[in-house]
């Protein structure tokens, strides 16, 4: 008897895989550039048109392929880079799933020309929507040239998800930058609409960074150090290069660009008082760990990795950077500063520079306009005094207090308007926004991939979704469920909810999914956050207790204690205040 289960046709399977590998033109660029790197090229040229939507071309001078491989490489799971599952854990090459080319070909029009060293004639292949149209001999030089035209032309739904040309171009340039940073010895060229945007000669990493970001080499501080657990190489920027956005922070793990807020924090926090408030340092740092101690395959686009020894890596990274900066920049002692700056600056509460001794809460970049030039000179002198042990200590004391050393013991709490909590921390009066506090706690929990508890519903609920929302849901389903939801698609235009994160009340639980998708769209598409980050923020926001919820004393104490254990607890991801502190001097001013 014939069953009802069928195998998906190969072309459909490839399109499904393409949903993971190929999210946008920049993903195609990434895969092609990585392949060119793996092929041992010394010069790689990238050409795009219309944000890569109509035209992406990558030419390399690498090993090329013979006629057999030229046909084989388009098969799903075709790879020259892995032969057994063990290899998965010991990879030195970038790609290894053997899915990229098959996926790309299934959703575009492709032309490839390639020639290996030991063949006299090259091969040209044309593939449309996964179907090979032409394979013939062609005259070409050693290396490979890929041209990808009209991405997603056969999948209108995905095409509709593409952003403006400028946004897609920006994403492509970001991929280009990341790969150019990871392989400074290779030459790269980038052409947009036939215009050259970047030409990078192969050389040292320092040179590559300076070239790519147009910064002076002497603004880059070498932060390399080998430790037992992790090898660190790379450069951190002088405080002058710090920016108000986090964009210029590049972290790589075993050669691959990663996004890791936790480790970025390790580096940023090492700057301590050297940075102006709300600015983020520039850095390009490479971490090397034994391949078996790192899981690079937890996310299809591979920007996220999991370190077996995450906490140690954090601590080591932070202390190496601290040491590096300590040698270069010396923080003046409070007494020296007081002498140097005759005018007593008023010390506003500065939550990111929280210290036990309020005197050291000095930021040399505070309000520079009020200082006279001679004061600046004196300060400059101080900042350039040779390092001695005592002064080196100072820089460390100025760093934001790590969670373990913060006051986390809250005793007196009082709720106002069902929305704010009043308490005192370190002897000062604080107002806490309860919704934002809870959202931050949840966000960091999601971010740490901590176990999120889920509660099964006795009566599963179905929610109808619009077509666009359903597509989005399907794309994000695994991530949504990782947040404690238990959901799956249900029929053509609905999903079924079998379980909810336990912090959500059952009453509004089902609508929350719709709200999360809505918020996600704004965060991801308008504000352009990273996809997973946008989802975590949206979920945290919607699962958090709302203003208006009356809380008991124990609940408030628990919430504040959770908040004070967060990595970031004074402002939320959008930069809005969670805690407002009224300093004792500002209180006095009220009564003058
Ligand atoms: P993966 O990179 O994971 O092996 P891909 O689908 O990206 O899978 O590529 C399939 C195979 O095609 C590679 O393993 C490699 O042998 C070959 N290939 C792809 N791009 C190039 C290139 N630019 N030069 C030489 N060989 C290539
Ligand atoms: Mg590949």
GROMACS .gro file of N, CA and C in nm, residues 147-269:
model
  369
  147UNK      N    1   2.887   3.442  -1.136
  147UNK     CA    2   2.795   3.554  -1.153
  147UNK      C    3   2.656   3.508  -1.113
  148UNK      N    4   2.597   3.578  -1.017
  148UNK     CA    5   2.464   3.543  -0.967
  148UNK      C    6   2.370   3.655  -1.008
  149UNK      N    7   2.270   3.621  -1.090
  149UNK     CA    8   2.179   3.726  -1.136
  149UNK      C    9   2.039   3.703  -1.081
  150UNK      N   10   1.969   3.813  -1.059
  150UNK     CA   11   1.826   3.809  -1.024
  150UNK      C   12   1.794   3.713  -0.910
  151UNK      N   13   1.854   3.743  -0.799
  151UNK     CA   14   1.833   3.661  -0.680
  151UNK      C   15   1.685   3.657  -0.642
  152UNK      N   16   1.635   3.540  -0.608
  152UNK     CA   17   1.496   3.517  -0.565
  152UNK      C   18   1.395   3.544  -0.675
  153UNK      N   19   1.438   3.547  -0.803
  153UNK     CA   20   1.342   3.580  -0.909
  153UNK      C   21   1.230   3.477  -0.915
  154UNK      N   22   1.260   3.353  -0.873
  154UNK     CA   23   1.158   3.249  -0.877
  154UNK      C   24   1.085   3.232  -0.743
  155UNK      N   25   1.118   3.316  -0.643
  155UNK     CA   26   1.048   3.311  -0.515
  155UNK      C   27   1.005   3.451  -0.476
  156UNK      N   28   0.893   3.498  -0.534
  156UNK     CA   29   0.853   3.638  -0.512
  156UNK      C   30   0.839   3.672  -0.363
  157UNK      N   31   0.793   3.576  -0.282
  157UNK     CA   32   0.771   3.605  -0.141
  157UNK      C   33   0.900   3.651  -0.074
  158UNK      N   34   1.011   3.586  -0.112
  158UNK     CA   35   1.137   3.624  -0.052
  158UNK      C   36   1.189   3.754  -0.109
  159UNK      N   37   1.161   3.772  -0.236
  159UNK     CA   38   1.206   3.895  -0.301
  159UNK      C   39   1.144   4.016  -0.231
  160UNK      N   40   1.018   3.998  -0.188
  160UNK     CA   41   0.949   4.108  -0.123
  160UNK      C   42   1.012   4.146   0.010
  161UNK      N   43   1.089   4.054   0.067
  161UNK     CA   44   1.150   4.081   0.195
  161UNK      C   45   1.278   4.163   0.184
  162UNK      N   46   1.327   4.177   0.061
  162UNK     CA   47   1.450   4.255   0.045
  162UNK      C   48   1.424   4.402   0.076
  163UNK      N   49   1.526   4.465   0.135
  163UNK     CA   50   1.513   4.606   0.171
  163UNK      C   51   1.556   4.692   0.053
  164UNK      N   52   1.573   4.820   0.082
  164UNK     CA   53   1.614   4.912  -0.023
  164UNK      C   54   1.753   4.874  -0.074
  165UNK      N   55   1.784   4.921  -0.193
  165UNK     CA   56   1.914   4.893  -0.252
  165UNK      C   57   2.026   4.940  -0.161
  166UNK      N   58   2.007   5.057  -0.099
  166UNK     CA   59   2.116   5.108  -0.015
  166UNK      C   60   2.136   5.019   0.108
  167UNK      N   61   2.028   4.968   0.164
  167UNK     CA   62   2.042   4.880   0.281
  167UNK      C   63   2.113   4.751   0.241
  168UNK      N   64   2.072   4.692   0.129
  168UNK     CA   65   2.136   4.567   0.085
  168UNK      C   66   2.284   4.591   0.052
  169UNK      N   67   2.312   4.706  -0.009
  169UNK     CA   68   2.451   4.737  -0.040
  169UNK      C   69   2.533   4.748   0.088
  170UNK      N   70   2.473   4.810   0.188
  170UNK     CA   71   2.542   4.826   0.316
  170UNK      C   72   2.574   4.688   0.376
  171UNK      N   73   2.476   4.598   0.372
  171UNK     CA   74   2.499   4.463   0.426
  171UNK      C   75   2.613   4.395   0.351
  172UNK      N   76   2.615   4.414   0.220
  172UNK     CA   77   2.720   4.350   0.140
  172UNK      C   78   2.856   4.408   0.178
  173UNK      N   79   2.861   4.539   0.193
  173UNK     CA   80   2.989   4.600   0.227
  173UNK      C   81   3.036   4.550   0.363
  174UNK      N   82   2.941   4.530   0.455
  174UNK     CA   83   2.980   4.476   0.586
  174UNK      C   84   3.044   4.338   0.574
  175UNK      N   85   2.984   4.251   0.492
  175UNK     CA   86   3.043   4.118   0.473
  175UNK      C   87   3.182   4.129   0.412
  176UNK      N   88   3.193   4.220   0.315
  176UNK     CA   89   3.321   4.242   0.249
  176UNK      C   90   3.427   4.284   0.352
  177UNK      N   91   3.388   4.379   0.437
  177UNK     CA   92   3.481   4.427   0.540
  177UNK      C   93   3.525   4.314   0.633
  178UNK      N   94   3.429   4.234   0.676
  178UNK     CA   95   3.461   4.127   0.771
  178UNK      C   96   3.559   4.029   0.713
  179UNK      N   97   3.536   3.993   0.586
  179UNK     CA   98   3.624   3.895   0.525
  179UNK      C   99   3.760   3.957   0.495
  180UNK      N  100   3.759   4.084   0.454
  180UNK     CA  101   3.886   4.152   0.428
  180UNK      C  102   3.969   4.162   0.556
  181UNK      N  103   3.901   4.181   0.669
  181UNK     CA  104   3.973   4.189   0.797
  181UNK      C  105   4.030   4.053   0.835
  182UNK      N  106   3.952   3.950   0.810
  182UNK     CA  107   3.995   3.816   0.852
  182UNK      C  108   4.111   3.766   0.766
  183UNK      N  109   4.126   3.819   0.645
  183UNK     CA  110   4.232   3.770   0.555
  183UNK      C  111   4.315   3.886   0.499
  184UNK      N  112   4.391   3.949   0.586
  184UNK     CA  113   4.467   4.067   0.542
  184UNK      C  114   4.572   4.036   0.436
  185UNK      N  115   4.615   3.911   0.428
  185UNK     CA  116   4.719   3.878   0.330
  185UNK      C  117   4.663   3.872   0.188
  186UNK      N  118   4.531   3.859   0.176
  186UNK     CA  119   4.469   3.850   0.044
  186UNK      C  120   4.429   3.989  -0.006
  187UNK      N  121   4.449   4.014  -0.134
  187UNK     CA  122   4.404   4.140  -0.192
  187UNK      C  123   4.255   4.135  -0.225
  188UNK      N  124   4.183   4.244  -0.202
  188UNK     CA  125   4.039   4.248  -0.231
  188UNK      C  126   4.005   4.375  -0.308
  189UNK      N  127   3.907   4.362  -0.397
  189UNK     CA  128   3.854   4.481  -0.465
  189UNK      C  129   3.703   4.474  -0.467
  190UNK      N  130   3.642   4.590  -0.453
  190UNK     CA  131   3.497   4.595  -0.447
  190UNK      C  132   3.445   4.700  -0.545
  191UNK      N  133   3.359   4.658  -0.636
  191UNK     CA  134   3.300   4.750  -0.734
  191UNK      C  135   3.149   4.751  -0.719
  192UNK      N  136   3.093   4.872  -0.706
  192UNK     CA  137   2.948   4.886  -0.700
  192UNK      C  138   2.905   4.964  -0.823
  193UNK      N  139   2.812   4.913  -0.900
  193UNK     CA  140   2.767   4.975  -1.026
  193UNK      C  141   2.890   5.013  -1.111
  194UNK      N  142   2.984   4.923  -1.123
  194UNK     CA  143   3.106   4.944  -1.201
  194UNK      C  144   3.202   5.048  -1.144
  195UNK      N  145   3.169   5.103  -1.028
  195UNK     CA  146   3.258   5.202  -0.970
  195UNK      C  147   3.340   5.136  -0.859
  196UNK      N  148   3.470   5.161  -0.856
  196UNK     CA  149   3.552   5.098  -0.752
  196UNK      C  150   3.531   5.169  -0.618
  197UNK      N  151   3.494   5.089  -0.515
  197UNK     CA  152   3.474   5.146  -0.383
  197UNK      C  153   3.588   5.114  -0.290
  198UNK      N  154   3.661   5.009  -0.320
  198UNK     CA  155   3.766   4.968  -0.228
  198UNK      C  156   3.867   4.882  -0.301
  199UNK      N  157   3.995   4.909  -0.272
  199UNK     CA  158   4.101   4.830  -0.331
  199UNK      C  159   4.200   4.804  -0.219
  200UNK      N  160   4.215   4.681  -0.179
  200UNK     CA  161   4.299   4.651  -0.064
  200UNK      C  162   4.413   4.560  -0.106
  201UNK      N  163   4.535   4.604  -0.080
  201UNK     CA  164   4.648   4.518  -0.112
  201UNK      C  165   4.675   4.424   0.004
  202UNK      N  166   4.723   4.306  -0.025
  202UNK     CA  167   4.754   4.210   0.081
  202UNK      C  168   4.869   4.262   0.166
  203UNK      N  169   4.860   4.244   0.299
  203UNK     CA  170   4.967   4.291   0.387
  203UNK      C  171   4.938   4.254   0.531
  204UNK      N  172   4.986   4.337   0.623
  204UNK     CA  173   4.966   4.307   0.765
  204UNK      C  174   4.824   4.342   0.808
  205UNK      N  175   4.785   4.289   0.922
  205UNK     CA  176   4.651   4.318   0.975
  205UNK      C  177   4.639   4.466   1.009
  206UNK      N  178   4.745   4.521   1.069
  206UNK     CA  179   4.740   4.661   1.109
  206UNK      C  180   4.717   4.749   0.985
  207UNK      N  181   4.789   4.715   0.881
  207UNK     CA  182   4.777   4.790   0.758
  207UNK      C  183   4.636   4.776   0.700
  208UNK      N  184   4.584   4.654   0.704
  208UNK     CA  185   4.450   4.630   0.652
  208UNK      C  186   4.345   4.712   0.727
  209UNK      N  187   4.358   4.714   0.860
  209UNK     CA  188   4.259   4.789   0.941
  209UNK      C  189   4.267   4.937   0.906
  210UNK      N  190   4.390   4.989   0.901
  210UNK     CA  191   4.408   5.131   0.872
  210UNK      C  192   4.352   5.165   0.734
  211UNK      N  193   4.376   5.076   0.640
  211UNK     CA  194   4.331   5.093   0.503
  211UNK      C  195   4.178   5.094   0.493
  212UNK      N  196   4.120   4.997   0.557
  212UNK     CA  197   3.976   4.973   0.545
  212UNK      C  198   3.895   5.081   0.616
  213UNK      N  199   3.944   5.124   0.734
  213UNK     CA  200   3.866   5.219   0.812
  213UNK      C  201   3.921   5.361   0.804
  214UNK      N  202   4.024   5.378   0.722
  214UNK     CA  203   4.087   5.509   0.707
  214UNK      C  204   4.123   5.569   0.842
  215UNK      N  205   4.195   5.492   0.923
  215UNK     CA  206   4.245   5.545   1.051
  215UNK      C  207   4.398   5.540   1.046
  216UNK      N  208   4.460   5.617   1.134
  216UNK     CA  209   4.606   5.617   1.138
  216UNK      C  210   4.654   5.492   1.212
  217UNK      N  211   4.764   5.436   1.165
  217UNK     CA  212   4.813   5.313   1.229
  217UNK      C  213   4.850   5.338   1.375
  218UNK      N  214   4.893   5.461   1.407
  218UNK     CA  215   4.934   5.481   1.547
  218UNK      C  216   4.815   5.500   1.642
  219UNK      N  217   4.693   5.497   1.588
  219UNK     CA  218   4.575   5.495   1.675
  219UNK      C  219   4.537   5.352   1.712
  220UNK      N  220   4.612   5.256   1.660
  220UNK     CA  221   4.578   5.115   1.683
  220UNK      C  222   4.678   5.053   1.780
  221UNK      N  223   4.625   4.994   1.883
  221UNK     CA  224   4.710   4.938   1.987
  221UNK      C  225   4.707   4.786   1.979
  222UNK      N  226   4.823   4.729   1.966
  222UNK     CA  227   4.834   4.584   1.953
  222UNK      C  228   4.791   4.516   2.083
  223UNK      N  229   4.695   4.428   2.073
  223UNK     CA  230   4.643   4.363   2.194
  223UNK      C  231   4.664   4.212   2.187
  224UNK      N  232   4.774   4.171   2.128
  224UNK     CA  233   4.791   4.026   2.110
  224UNK      C  234   4.852   3.960   2.233
  225UNK      N  235   4.803   3.845   2.263
  225UNK     CA  236   4.858   3.768   2.374
  225UNK      C  237   4.808   3.624   2.367
  226UNK      N  238   4.901   3.533   2.394
  226UNK     CA  239   4.862   3.391   2.396
  226UNK      C  240   4.832   3.350   2.538
  227UNK      N  241   4.717   3.293   2.561
  227UNK     CA  242   4.693   3.234   2.693
  227UNK      C  243   4.664   3.087   2.670
  228UNK      N  244   4.652   3.014   2.778
  228UNK     CA  245   4.633   2.870   2.760
  228UNK      C  246   4.500   2.836   2.694
  229UNK      N  247   4.399   2.912   2.730
  229UNK     CA  248   4.265   2.881   2.680
  229UNK      C  249   4.237   2.943   2.545
  230UNK      N  250   4.289   3.066   2.528
  230UNK     CA  251   4.254   3.138   2.406
  230UNK      C  252   4.372   3.221   2.357
  231UNK      N  253   4.392   3.220   2.226
  231UNK     CA  254   4.493   3.307   2.168
  231UNK      C  255   4.424   3.435   2.123
  232UNK      N  256   4.481   3.548   2.160
  232UNK     CA  257   4.420   3.676   2.124
  232UNK      C  258   4.516   3.750   2.031
  233UNK      N  259   4.464   3.792   1.915
  233UNK     CA  260   4.544   3.878   1.828
  233UNK      C  261   4.455   3.990   1.779
  234UNK      N  262   4.514   4.103   1.751
  234UNK     CA  263   4.434   4.210   1.698
  234UNK      C  264   4.469   4.343   1.760
  235UNK      N  265   4.384   4.439   1.732
  235UNK     CA  266   4.411   4.576   1.771
  235UNK      C  267   4.288   4.639   1.834
  236UNK      N  268   4.313   4.718   1.939
  236UNK     CA  269   4.205   4.799   1.993
  236UNK      C  270   4.237   4.944   1.959
  237UNK      N  271   4.132   5.021   1.934
  237UNK     CA  272   4.152   5.160   1.894
  237UNK      C  273   4.177   5.248   2.014
  238UNK      N  274   4.250   5.355   1.995
  238UNK     CA  275   4.266   5.452   2.103
  238UNK      C  276   4.129   5.512   2.131
  239UNK      N  277   4.111   5.568   2.251
  239UNK     CA  278   3.978   5.623   2.285
  239UNK      C  279   3.929   5.723   2.182
  240UNK      N  280   4.020   5.788   2.112
  240UNK     CA  281   3.981   5.885   2.009
  240UNK      C  282   3.893   5.822   1.901
  241UNK      N  283   3.911   5.694   1.878
  241UNK     CA  284   3.836   5.628   1.771
  241UNK      C  285   3.699   5.578   1.816
  242UNK      N  286   3.668   5.599   1.945
  242UNK     CA  287   3.539   5.549   1.996
  242UNK      C  288   3.425   5.623   1.927
  243UNK      N  289   3.313   5.552   1.910
  243UNK     CA  290   3.196   5.609   1.841
  243UNK      C  291   3.073   5.594   1.928
  244UNK      N  292   2.969   5.667   1.888
  244UNK     CA  293   2.844   5.657   1.964
  244UNK      C  294   2.764   5.531   1.929
  245UNK      N  295   2.806   5.463   1.825
  245UNK     CA  296   2.736   5.338   1.791
  245UNK      C  297   2.835   5.223   1.803
  246UNK      N  298   2.780   5.104   1.813
  246UNK     CA  299   2.866   4.988   1.831
  246UNK      C  300   2.922   4.934   1.701
  247UNK      N  301   2.891   5.000   1.590
  247UNK     CA  302   2.923   4.945   1.459
  247UNK      C  303   3.067   4.902   1.438
  248UNK      N  304   3.160   4.972   1.501
  248UNK     CA  305   3.299   4.944   1.470
  248UNK      C  306   3.365   4.846   1.565
  249UNK      N  307   3.299   4.739   1.592
  249UNK     CA  308   3.355   4.639   1.681
  249UNK      C  309   3.356   4.506   1.607
  250UNK      N  310   3.475   4.456   1.585
  250UNK     CA  311   3.487   4.334   1.506
  250UNK      C  312   3.554   4.227   1.590
  251UNK      N  313   3.480   4.121   1.612
  251UNK     CA  314   3.531   4.011   1.690
  251UNK      C  315   3.524   3.886   1.603
  252UNK      N  316   3.631   3.809   1.602
  252UNK     CA  317   3.635   3.689   1.521
  252UNK      C  318   3.671   3.571   1.609
  253UNK      N  319   3.610   3.458   1.583
  253UNK     CA  320   3.648   3.336   1.655
  253UNK      C  321   3.695   3.236   1.552
  254UNK      N  322   3.815   3.190   1.568
  254UNK     CA  323   3.876   3.099   1.471
  254UNK      C  324   3.854   3.146   1.326
  255UNK      N  325   3.878   3.273   1.305
  255UNK     CA  326   3.876   3.328   1.169
  255UNK      C  327   3.740   3.372   1.120
  256UNK      N  328   3.638   3.349   1.199
  256UNK     CA  329   3.502   3.377   1.154
  256UNK      C  330   3.444   3.493   1.232
  257UNK      N  331   3.382   3.588   1.162
  257UNK     CA  332   3.321   3.701   1.231
  257UNK      C  333   3.208   3.652   1.321
  258UNK      N  334   3.207   3.699   1.445
  258UNK     CA  335   3.098   3.659   1.534
  258UNK      C  336   3.035   3.782   1.598
  259UNK      N  337   2.911   3.765   1.637
  259UNK     CA  338   2.844   3.869   1.715
  259UNK      C  339   2.830   3.814   1.855
  260UNK      N  340   2.892   3.877   1.950
  260UNK     CA  341   2.885   3.826   2.085
  260UNK      C  342   2.885   3.943   2.183
  261UNK      N  343   2.766   3.982   2.225
  261UNK     CA  344   2.753   4.100   2.311
  261UNK      C  345   2.834   4.082   2.440
  262UNK      N  346   2.838   3.960   2.487
  262UNK     CA  347   2.908   3.930   2.612
  262UNK      C  348   3.057   3.959   2.599
  263UNK      N  349   3.118   3.908   2.493
  263UNK     CA  350   3.262   3.930   2.475
  263UNK      C  351   3.292   4.073   2.432
  264UNK      N  352   3.202   4.134   2.354
  264UNK     CA  353   3.221   4.276   2.321
  264UNK      C  354   3.226   4.357   2.450
  265UNK      N  355   3.142   4.318   2.543
  265UNK     CA  356   3.138   4.387   2.671
  265UNK      C  357   3.270   4.371   2.746
  266UNK      N  358   3.330   4.253   2.735
  266UNK     CA  359   3.458   4.229   2.802
  266UNK      C  360   3.560   4.333   2.754
  267UNK      N  361   3.560   4.360   2.624
  267UNK     CA  362   3.657   4.455   2.570
  267UNK      C  363   3.619   4.598   2.606
  268UNK      N  364   3.492   4.633   2.580
  268UNK     CA  365   3.450   4.771   2.609
  268UNK      C  366   3.473   4.806   2.755
  269UNK      N  367   3.440   4.712   2.843
  269UNK     CA  368   3.450   4.743   2.986
  269UNK      C  369   3.595   4.760   3.028
   0.00000   0.00000   0.00000
